[in-house]
Coordinates of C-alpha atoms and ligand atoms in Angstrom, one line a residue:
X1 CA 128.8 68.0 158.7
X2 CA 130.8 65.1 158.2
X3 CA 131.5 65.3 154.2
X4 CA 130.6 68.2 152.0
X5 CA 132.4 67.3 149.2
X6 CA 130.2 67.8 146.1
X7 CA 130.7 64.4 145.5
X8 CA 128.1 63.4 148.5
X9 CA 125.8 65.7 148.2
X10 CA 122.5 64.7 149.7
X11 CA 119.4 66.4 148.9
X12 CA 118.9 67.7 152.9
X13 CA 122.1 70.0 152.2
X14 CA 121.4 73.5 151.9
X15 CA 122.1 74.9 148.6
X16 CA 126.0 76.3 149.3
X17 CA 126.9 73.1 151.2
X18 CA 126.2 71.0 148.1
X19 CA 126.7 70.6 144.2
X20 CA 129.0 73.2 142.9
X21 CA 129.2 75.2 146.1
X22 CA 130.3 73.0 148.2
X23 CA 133.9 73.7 149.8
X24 CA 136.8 71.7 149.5
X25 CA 139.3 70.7 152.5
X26 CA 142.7 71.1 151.5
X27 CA 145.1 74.0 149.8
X28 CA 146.8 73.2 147.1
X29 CA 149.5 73.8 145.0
X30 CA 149.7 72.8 141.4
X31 CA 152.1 73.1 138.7
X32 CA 152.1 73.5 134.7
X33 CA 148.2 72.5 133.8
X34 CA 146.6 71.0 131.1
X35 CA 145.7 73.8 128.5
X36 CA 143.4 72.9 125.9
X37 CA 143.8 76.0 123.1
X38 CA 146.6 78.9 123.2
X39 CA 146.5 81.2 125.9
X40 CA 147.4 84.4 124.4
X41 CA 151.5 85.1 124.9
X42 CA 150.4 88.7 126.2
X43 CA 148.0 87.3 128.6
X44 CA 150.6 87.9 131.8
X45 CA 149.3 87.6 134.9
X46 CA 147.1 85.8 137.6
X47 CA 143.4 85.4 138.2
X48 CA 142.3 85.5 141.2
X49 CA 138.7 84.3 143.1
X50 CA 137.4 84.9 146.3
X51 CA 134.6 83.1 147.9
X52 CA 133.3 81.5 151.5
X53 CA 134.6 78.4 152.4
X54 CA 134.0 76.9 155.8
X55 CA 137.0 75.6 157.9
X56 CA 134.7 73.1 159.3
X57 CA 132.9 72.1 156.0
X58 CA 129.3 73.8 157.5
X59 CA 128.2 77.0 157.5
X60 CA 125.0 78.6 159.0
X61 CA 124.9 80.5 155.3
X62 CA 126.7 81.1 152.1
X63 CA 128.7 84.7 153.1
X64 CA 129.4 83.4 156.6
X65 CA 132.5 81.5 156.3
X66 CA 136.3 82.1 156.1
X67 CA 137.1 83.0 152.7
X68 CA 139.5 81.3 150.6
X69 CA 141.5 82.0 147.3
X70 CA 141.9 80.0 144.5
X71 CA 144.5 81.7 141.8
X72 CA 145.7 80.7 138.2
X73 CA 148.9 81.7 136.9
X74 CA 148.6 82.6 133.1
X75 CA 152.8 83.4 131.6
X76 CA 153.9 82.9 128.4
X77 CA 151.2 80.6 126.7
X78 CA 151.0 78.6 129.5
X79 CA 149.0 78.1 132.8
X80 CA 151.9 77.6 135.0
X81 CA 149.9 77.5 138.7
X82 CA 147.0 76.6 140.6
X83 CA 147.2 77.8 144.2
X84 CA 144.0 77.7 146.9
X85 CA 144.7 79.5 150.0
X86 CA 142.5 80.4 153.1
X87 CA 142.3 83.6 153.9
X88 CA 144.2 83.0 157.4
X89 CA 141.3 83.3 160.2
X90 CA 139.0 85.3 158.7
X91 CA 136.4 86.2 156.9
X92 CA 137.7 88.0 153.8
X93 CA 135.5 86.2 151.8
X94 CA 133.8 88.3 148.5
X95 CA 136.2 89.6 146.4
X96 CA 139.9 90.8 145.7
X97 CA 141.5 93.8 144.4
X98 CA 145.4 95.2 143.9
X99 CA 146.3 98.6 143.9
X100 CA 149.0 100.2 144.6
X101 CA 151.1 96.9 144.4
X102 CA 149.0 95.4 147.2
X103 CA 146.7 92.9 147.0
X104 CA 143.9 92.8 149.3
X105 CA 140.9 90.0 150.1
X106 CA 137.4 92.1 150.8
X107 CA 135.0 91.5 153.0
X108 CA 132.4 94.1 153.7
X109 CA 132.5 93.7 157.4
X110 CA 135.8 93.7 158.2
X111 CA 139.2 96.1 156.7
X112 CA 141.2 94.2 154.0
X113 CA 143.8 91.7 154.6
X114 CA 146.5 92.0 152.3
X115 CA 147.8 88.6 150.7
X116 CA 151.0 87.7 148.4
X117 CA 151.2 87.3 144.9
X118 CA 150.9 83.3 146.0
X119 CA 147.9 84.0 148.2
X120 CA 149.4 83.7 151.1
X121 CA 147.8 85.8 154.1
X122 CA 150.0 89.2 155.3
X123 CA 147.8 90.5 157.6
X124 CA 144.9 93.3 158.2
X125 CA 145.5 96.4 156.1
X126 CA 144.2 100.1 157.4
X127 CA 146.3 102.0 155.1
X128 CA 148.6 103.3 157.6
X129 CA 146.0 103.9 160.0
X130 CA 143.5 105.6 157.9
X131 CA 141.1 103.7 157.5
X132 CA 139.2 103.2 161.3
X133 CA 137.0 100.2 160.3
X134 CA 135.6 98.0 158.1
X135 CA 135.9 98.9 154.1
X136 CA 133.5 98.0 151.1
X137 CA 133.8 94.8 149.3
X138 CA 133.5 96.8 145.9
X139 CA 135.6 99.9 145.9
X140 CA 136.8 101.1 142.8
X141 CA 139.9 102.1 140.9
X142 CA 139.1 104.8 138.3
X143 CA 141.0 104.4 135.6
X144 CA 142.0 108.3 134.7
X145 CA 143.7 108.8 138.1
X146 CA 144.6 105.3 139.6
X147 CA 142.8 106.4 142.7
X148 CA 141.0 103.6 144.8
X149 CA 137.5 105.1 145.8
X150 CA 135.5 103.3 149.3
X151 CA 133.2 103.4 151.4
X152 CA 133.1 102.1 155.3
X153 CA 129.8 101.5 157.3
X154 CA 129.1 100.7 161.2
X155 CA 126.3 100.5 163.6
X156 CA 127.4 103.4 165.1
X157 CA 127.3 107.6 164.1
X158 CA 128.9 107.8 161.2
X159 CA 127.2 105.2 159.8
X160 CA 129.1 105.7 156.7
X161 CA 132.0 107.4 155.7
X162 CA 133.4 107.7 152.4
X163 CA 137.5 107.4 151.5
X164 CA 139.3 108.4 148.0
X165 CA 142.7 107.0 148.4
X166 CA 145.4 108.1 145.8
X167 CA 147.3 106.3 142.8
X168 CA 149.8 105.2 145.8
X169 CA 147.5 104.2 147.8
X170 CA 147.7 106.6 150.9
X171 CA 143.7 108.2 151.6
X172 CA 143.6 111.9 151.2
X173 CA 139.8 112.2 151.7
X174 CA 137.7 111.0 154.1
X175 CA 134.2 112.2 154.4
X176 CA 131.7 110.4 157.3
X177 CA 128.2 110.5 155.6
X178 CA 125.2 112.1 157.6
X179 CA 122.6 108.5 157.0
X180 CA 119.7 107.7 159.5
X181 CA 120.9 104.6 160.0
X182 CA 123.2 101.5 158.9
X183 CA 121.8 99.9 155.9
X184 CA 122.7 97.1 153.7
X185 CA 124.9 98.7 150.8
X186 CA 127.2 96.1 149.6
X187 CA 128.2 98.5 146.6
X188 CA 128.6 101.8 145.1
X189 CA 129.4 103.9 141.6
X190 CA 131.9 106.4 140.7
X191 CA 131.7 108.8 137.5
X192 CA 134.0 110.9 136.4
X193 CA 133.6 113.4 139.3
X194 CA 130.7 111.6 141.4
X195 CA 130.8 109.2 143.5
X196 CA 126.7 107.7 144.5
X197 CA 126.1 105.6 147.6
X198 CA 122.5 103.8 147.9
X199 CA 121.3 104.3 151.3
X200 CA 118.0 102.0 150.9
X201 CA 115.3 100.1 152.5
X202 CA 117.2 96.7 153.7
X203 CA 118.4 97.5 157.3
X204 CA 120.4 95.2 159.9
X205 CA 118.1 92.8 162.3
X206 CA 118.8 89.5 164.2
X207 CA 122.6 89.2 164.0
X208 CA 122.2 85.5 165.2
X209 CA 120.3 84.5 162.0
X210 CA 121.6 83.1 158.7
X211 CA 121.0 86.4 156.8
X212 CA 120.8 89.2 159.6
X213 CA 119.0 91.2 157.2
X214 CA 115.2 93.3 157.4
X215 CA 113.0 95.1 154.8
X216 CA 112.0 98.9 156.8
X217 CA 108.8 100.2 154.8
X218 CA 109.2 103.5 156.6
X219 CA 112.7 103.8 155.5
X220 CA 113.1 106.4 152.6
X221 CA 115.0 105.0 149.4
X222 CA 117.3 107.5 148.7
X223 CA 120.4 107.6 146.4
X224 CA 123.4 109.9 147.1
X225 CA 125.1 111.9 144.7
X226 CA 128.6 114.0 145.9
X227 CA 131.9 115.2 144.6
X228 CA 134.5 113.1 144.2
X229 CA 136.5 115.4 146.7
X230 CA 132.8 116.0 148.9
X231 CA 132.1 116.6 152.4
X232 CA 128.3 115.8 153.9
X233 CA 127.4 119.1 152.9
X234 CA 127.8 118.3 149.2
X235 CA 125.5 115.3 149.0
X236 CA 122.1 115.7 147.2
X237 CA 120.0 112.6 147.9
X238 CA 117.7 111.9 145.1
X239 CA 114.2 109.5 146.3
X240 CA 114.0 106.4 144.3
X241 CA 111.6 103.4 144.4
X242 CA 112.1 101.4 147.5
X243 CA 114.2 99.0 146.5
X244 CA 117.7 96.8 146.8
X245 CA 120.6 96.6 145.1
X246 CA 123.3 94.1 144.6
X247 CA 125.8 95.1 142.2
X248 CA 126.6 98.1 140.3
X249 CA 126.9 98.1 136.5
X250 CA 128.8 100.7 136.2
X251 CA 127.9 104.9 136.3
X252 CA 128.6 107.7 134.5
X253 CA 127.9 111.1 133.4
X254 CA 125.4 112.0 130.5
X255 CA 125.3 115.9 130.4
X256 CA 123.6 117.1 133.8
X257 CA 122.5 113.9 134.5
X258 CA 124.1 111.1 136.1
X259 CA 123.1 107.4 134.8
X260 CA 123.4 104.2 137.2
X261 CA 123.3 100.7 135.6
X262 CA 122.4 98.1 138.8
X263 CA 121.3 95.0 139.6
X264 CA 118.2 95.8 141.3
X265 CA 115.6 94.3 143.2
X266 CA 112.0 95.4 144.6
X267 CA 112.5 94.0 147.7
X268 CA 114.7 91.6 150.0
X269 CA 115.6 87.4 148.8
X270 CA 114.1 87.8 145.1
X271 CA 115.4 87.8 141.8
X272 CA 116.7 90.9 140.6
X273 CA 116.6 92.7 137.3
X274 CA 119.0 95.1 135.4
X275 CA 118.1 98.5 135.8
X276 CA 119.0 101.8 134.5
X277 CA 118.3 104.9 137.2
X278 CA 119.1 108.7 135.8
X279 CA 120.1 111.1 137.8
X280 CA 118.9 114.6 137.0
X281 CA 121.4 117.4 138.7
X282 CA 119.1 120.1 137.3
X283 CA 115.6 119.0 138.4
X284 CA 116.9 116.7 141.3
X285 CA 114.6 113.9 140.0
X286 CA 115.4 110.4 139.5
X287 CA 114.0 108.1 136.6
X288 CA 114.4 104.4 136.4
X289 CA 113.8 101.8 133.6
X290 CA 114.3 98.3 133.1
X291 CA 117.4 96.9 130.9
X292 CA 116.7 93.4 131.4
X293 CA 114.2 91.4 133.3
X294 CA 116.3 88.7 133.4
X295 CA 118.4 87.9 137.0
X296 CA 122.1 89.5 135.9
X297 CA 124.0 89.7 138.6
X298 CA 127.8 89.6 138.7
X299 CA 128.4 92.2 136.3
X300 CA 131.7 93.9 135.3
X301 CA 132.9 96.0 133.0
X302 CA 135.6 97.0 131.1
X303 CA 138.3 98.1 133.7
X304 CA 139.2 101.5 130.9
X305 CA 135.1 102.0 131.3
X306 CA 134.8 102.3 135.2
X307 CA 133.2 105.6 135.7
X308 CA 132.5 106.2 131.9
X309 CA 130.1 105.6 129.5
X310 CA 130.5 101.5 128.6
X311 CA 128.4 99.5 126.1
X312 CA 129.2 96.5 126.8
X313 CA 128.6 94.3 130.3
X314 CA 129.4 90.8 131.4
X315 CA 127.3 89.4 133.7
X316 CA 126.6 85.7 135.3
X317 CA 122.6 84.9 134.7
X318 CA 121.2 83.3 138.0
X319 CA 118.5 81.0 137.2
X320 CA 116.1 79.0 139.4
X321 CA 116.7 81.2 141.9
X322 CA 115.3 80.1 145.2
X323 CA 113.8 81.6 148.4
X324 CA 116.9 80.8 150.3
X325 CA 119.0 82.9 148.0
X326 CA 120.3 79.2 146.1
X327 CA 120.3 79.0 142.8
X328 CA 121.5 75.9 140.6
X329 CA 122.5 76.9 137.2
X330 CA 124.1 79.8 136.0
X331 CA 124.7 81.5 132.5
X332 CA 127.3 83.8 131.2
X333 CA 125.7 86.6 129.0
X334 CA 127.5 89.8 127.3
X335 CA 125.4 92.7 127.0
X336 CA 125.4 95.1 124.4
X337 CA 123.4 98.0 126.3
X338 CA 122.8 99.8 123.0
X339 CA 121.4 97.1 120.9
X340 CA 119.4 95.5 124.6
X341 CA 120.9 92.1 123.2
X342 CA 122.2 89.1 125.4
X343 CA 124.7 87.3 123.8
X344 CA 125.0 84.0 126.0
X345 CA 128.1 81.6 126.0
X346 CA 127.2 77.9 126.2
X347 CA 129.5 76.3 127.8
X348 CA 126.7 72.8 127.6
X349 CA 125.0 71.1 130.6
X350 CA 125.7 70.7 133.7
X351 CA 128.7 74.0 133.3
X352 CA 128.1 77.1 136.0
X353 CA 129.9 79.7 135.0
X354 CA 131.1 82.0 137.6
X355 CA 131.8 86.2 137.7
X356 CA 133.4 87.3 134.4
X357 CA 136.7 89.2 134.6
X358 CA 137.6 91.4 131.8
X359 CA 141.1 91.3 130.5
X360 CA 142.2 94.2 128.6
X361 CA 144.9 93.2 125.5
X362 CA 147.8 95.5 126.7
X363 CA 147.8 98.7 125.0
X364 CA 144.8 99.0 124.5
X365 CA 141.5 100.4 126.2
X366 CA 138.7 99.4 123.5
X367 CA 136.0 97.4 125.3
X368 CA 135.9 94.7 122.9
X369 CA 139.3 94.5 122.9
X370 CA 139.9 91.9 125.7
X371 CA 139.6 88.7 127.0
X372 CA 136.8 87.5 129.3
X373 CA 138.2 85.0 132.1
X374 CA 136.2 83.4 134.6
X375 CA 136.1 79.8 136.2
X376 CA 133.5 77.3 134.7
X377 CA 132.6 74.9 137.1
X378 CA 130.4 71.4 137.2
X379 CA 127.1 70.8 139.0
X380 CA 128.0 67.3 139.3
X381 CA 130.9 67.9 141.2
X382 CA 133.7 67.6 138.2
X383 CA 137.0 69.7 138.5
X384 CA 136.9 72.9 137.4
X385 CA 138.5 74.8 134.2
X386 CA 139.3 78.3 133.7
X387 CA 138.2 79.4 130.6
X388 CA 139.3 82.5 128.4
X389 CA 136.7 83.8 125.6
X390 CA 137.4 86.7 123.4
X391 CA 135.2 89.4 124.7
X392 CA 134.5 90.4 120.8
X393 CA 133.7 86.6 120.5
X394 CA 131.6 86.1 123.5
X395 CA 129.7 83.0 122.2
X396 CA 132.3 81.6 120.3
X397 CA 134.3 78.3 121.4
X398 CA 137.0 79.2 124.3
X399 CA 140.5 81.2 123.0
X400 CA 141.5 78.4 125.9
X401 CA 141.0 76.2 128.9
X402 CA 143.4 75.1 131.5
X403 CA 142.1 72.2 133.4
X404 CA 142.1 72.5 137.1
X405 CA 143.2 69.0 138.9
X406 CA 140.4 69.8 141.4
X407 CA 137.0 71.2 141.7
X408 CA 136.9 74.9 142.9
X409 CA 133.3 75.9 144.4
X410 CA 131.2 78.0 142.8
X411 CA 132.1 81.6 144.7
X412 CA 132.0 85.2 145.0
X413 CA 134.1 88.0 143.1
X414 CA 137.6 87.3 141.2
X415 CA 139.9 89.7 139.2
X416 CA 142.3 89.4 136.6
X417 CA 145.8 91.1 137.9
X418 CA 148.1 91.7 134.9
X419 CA 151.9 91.8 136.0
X420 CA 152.3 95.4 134.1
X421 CA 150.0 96.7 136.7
X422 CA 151.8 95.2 139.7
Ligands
FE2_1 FE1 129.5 91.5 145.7

């Protein structure tokens, strides 16, 4: 493709070539930017956002591109960087995570590649050898023990295998999973002292296609429950509706049952619908209900709430979704999972909102008390902002906005990384 810049968008492009998705060409490197509002003085830190971005401007589909970073650095009041990096030669494209004092892009194919604190690529990362393959795009960091909990899948026996790293980052678990085969499981949940894998219908096909994926009907849906500190022996599988999942909510424990909040679909390419599943660890029966029929995906949580019981979720509305996974406008709802309600912020037409991150105010670990941050970008190919909302003030007008000098495509996963974490 010659040009993909949003700014020549044709209507023959596919949907993440064009508009708000299409990549950009060059890295960057941009100093002190336009803040409209106060960014709060204890607001210390960067965010970070992961996403594909073909070298070449083209890509046969939206995951399969090198990844690249685009990073905002938030320090006394003031936005003092913009930085966009490619990850260097690969495809570490989906989301980004610290612990331990490193920073690592995600992929779900591939093991993490650790970048600087100015996005600039280090290198693969196996944790000192531990880790024998590719790792999860979504692991998790509880936040009672600091310890990073993942999963790694292959083709071949053991098709998955499940890791529990400490608060310093070196693995002392690692469990391979007995599962029939390698299935699509692009995330997970941890409780308190559970950690539940989705082994589910969507299984691996044509690798040379766009989306190499297949819906089995002979495939049992089955959801895996096991200790945090588990072997293969420990798992009980519990039979669910077939069905996929995209993102976790978040889990937790309720009693003897186990409740999972996911973005879940009946089947492969269709919208999706928050739903809650309940484990029972007595009866070792699975229930399921619908939280919202609307398409929710992106969701996060409270960082303090990770494995606990949370109230409140952010999550990125996907609407006009398409058969070829596109969509074209996007909304940023808060849910209160008590009430049901869906508080949206406007951010007026033509605005696509990406992922939420949750700030927490230092100090303190009350879900309301936080800021959202998240990049708001423009369907009409417009540079991009990053906006800060006060999470107890979801539809309320920004805390801030810094204003990007360029246009950052709409993308995958981003985190907030405080500097009292680092
Ligand atoms: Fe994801």
């Amino acid at each position: 493709m010659e040009n993909a810049d949003a700014t020549t968008t044709t209507g023959s492009s596919p949907f993440h070539l064009a508009g708000a998705f299409a990549p950009v060409r060059e890295e960057r490197t941009d100093l002190d930017l336009e803040v409209l509002g106060e960014i709060p003085a204890d607001l210390r830190g960067t965010y970070v956002r992961n996403g594909p971005n073909p070298r070449s401007g083209w890509s046969p589909a939206w995951f399969a591109a090198e990844g690249m970073l685009h990073g905002v650095r938030l320090e006394d009041g003031r936005a003092r960087w913009y930085r966009n990096r490619w990850i260097a030669g690969t495809y570490a494209n989906t989301s980004v995570i610290r612990h331990a004092g490193r920073m690592l892009a995600l992929v779900e194919a591939m093991p993490p590649v650790e970048v600087t604190g100015d996005l600039e690529t280090v290198g693969t990362y196996d944790f000192g050898g531990a880790l024998g393959g590719p790792m999860t795009a979504h692991p998790k960091i509880c936040p009672r023990t600091g310890e990073l909990l993942f999963f790694s899948q292959g083709h071949s026996r053991p098709h998955l295998t499940y890791y529990r790293a400490d608060a310093a980052g070196r693995v002392v678990h690692r469990a391979p999973i007995d599962v029939p085969a390698m299935t699509f499981m692009h995330d997970f949940a941890i409780t308190e002292r559970y950690v539940l894998f989705y082994v589910l219908p969507v299984l691996f096909g044509d690798a040379r296609s766009a989306v190499p994926l297949r819906w089995d009907d002979d495939f049992p849906a089955r959801i895996g429950v096991l200790p945090r500190d588990g072997g293969n022996e420990d798992v009980r599988w519990f039979d669910v509706a077939p069905c996929t999942i995209s993102h976790t909510v978040n889990a937790f424990e309720d009693g003897n049952a186990i409740v999972l909040d996911a973005v879940r679909a009946p089947r492969i390419m269709a919208p999706h619908a928050l739903h809650r599943l309940t484990f029972d660890l007595a009866s070792g029966r699975a229930a399921e209900s619908e939280l919202d029929p609307r398409f929710l995906d992106f969701p996060r949580v409270h960082p303090a709430v990770v494995g606990a019981r949370h109230r409140r979720a952010y999550t990125t509305e996907l609407c006009d979704f398409r058969p070829d996974g596109g969509f074209s406008r996007t909304i940023a709802r808060r849910l209160d999972l008590e009430t049901g309600a869906a508080i949206a912020h406007d951010f007026g037409d033509g605005a696509m909102p990406g992922e939420c991150a949750v700030a927490p105010r230092p100090g303190s670990a009350a879900e309301d008390d936080a800021w959202v941050i998240l990049f708001v970008h423009r369907r009409d190919g417009a540079a991009t902002e990053l906006v800060i909302l006060d999470a107890a003030r979801f539809a309320s007008p920004p805390v801030a906005r810094a204003r990007l000098p360029c246009r950052v495509p709409f993308g995958l996963h981003g985190e907030w990384l405080p500097d009292a974490e680092a």
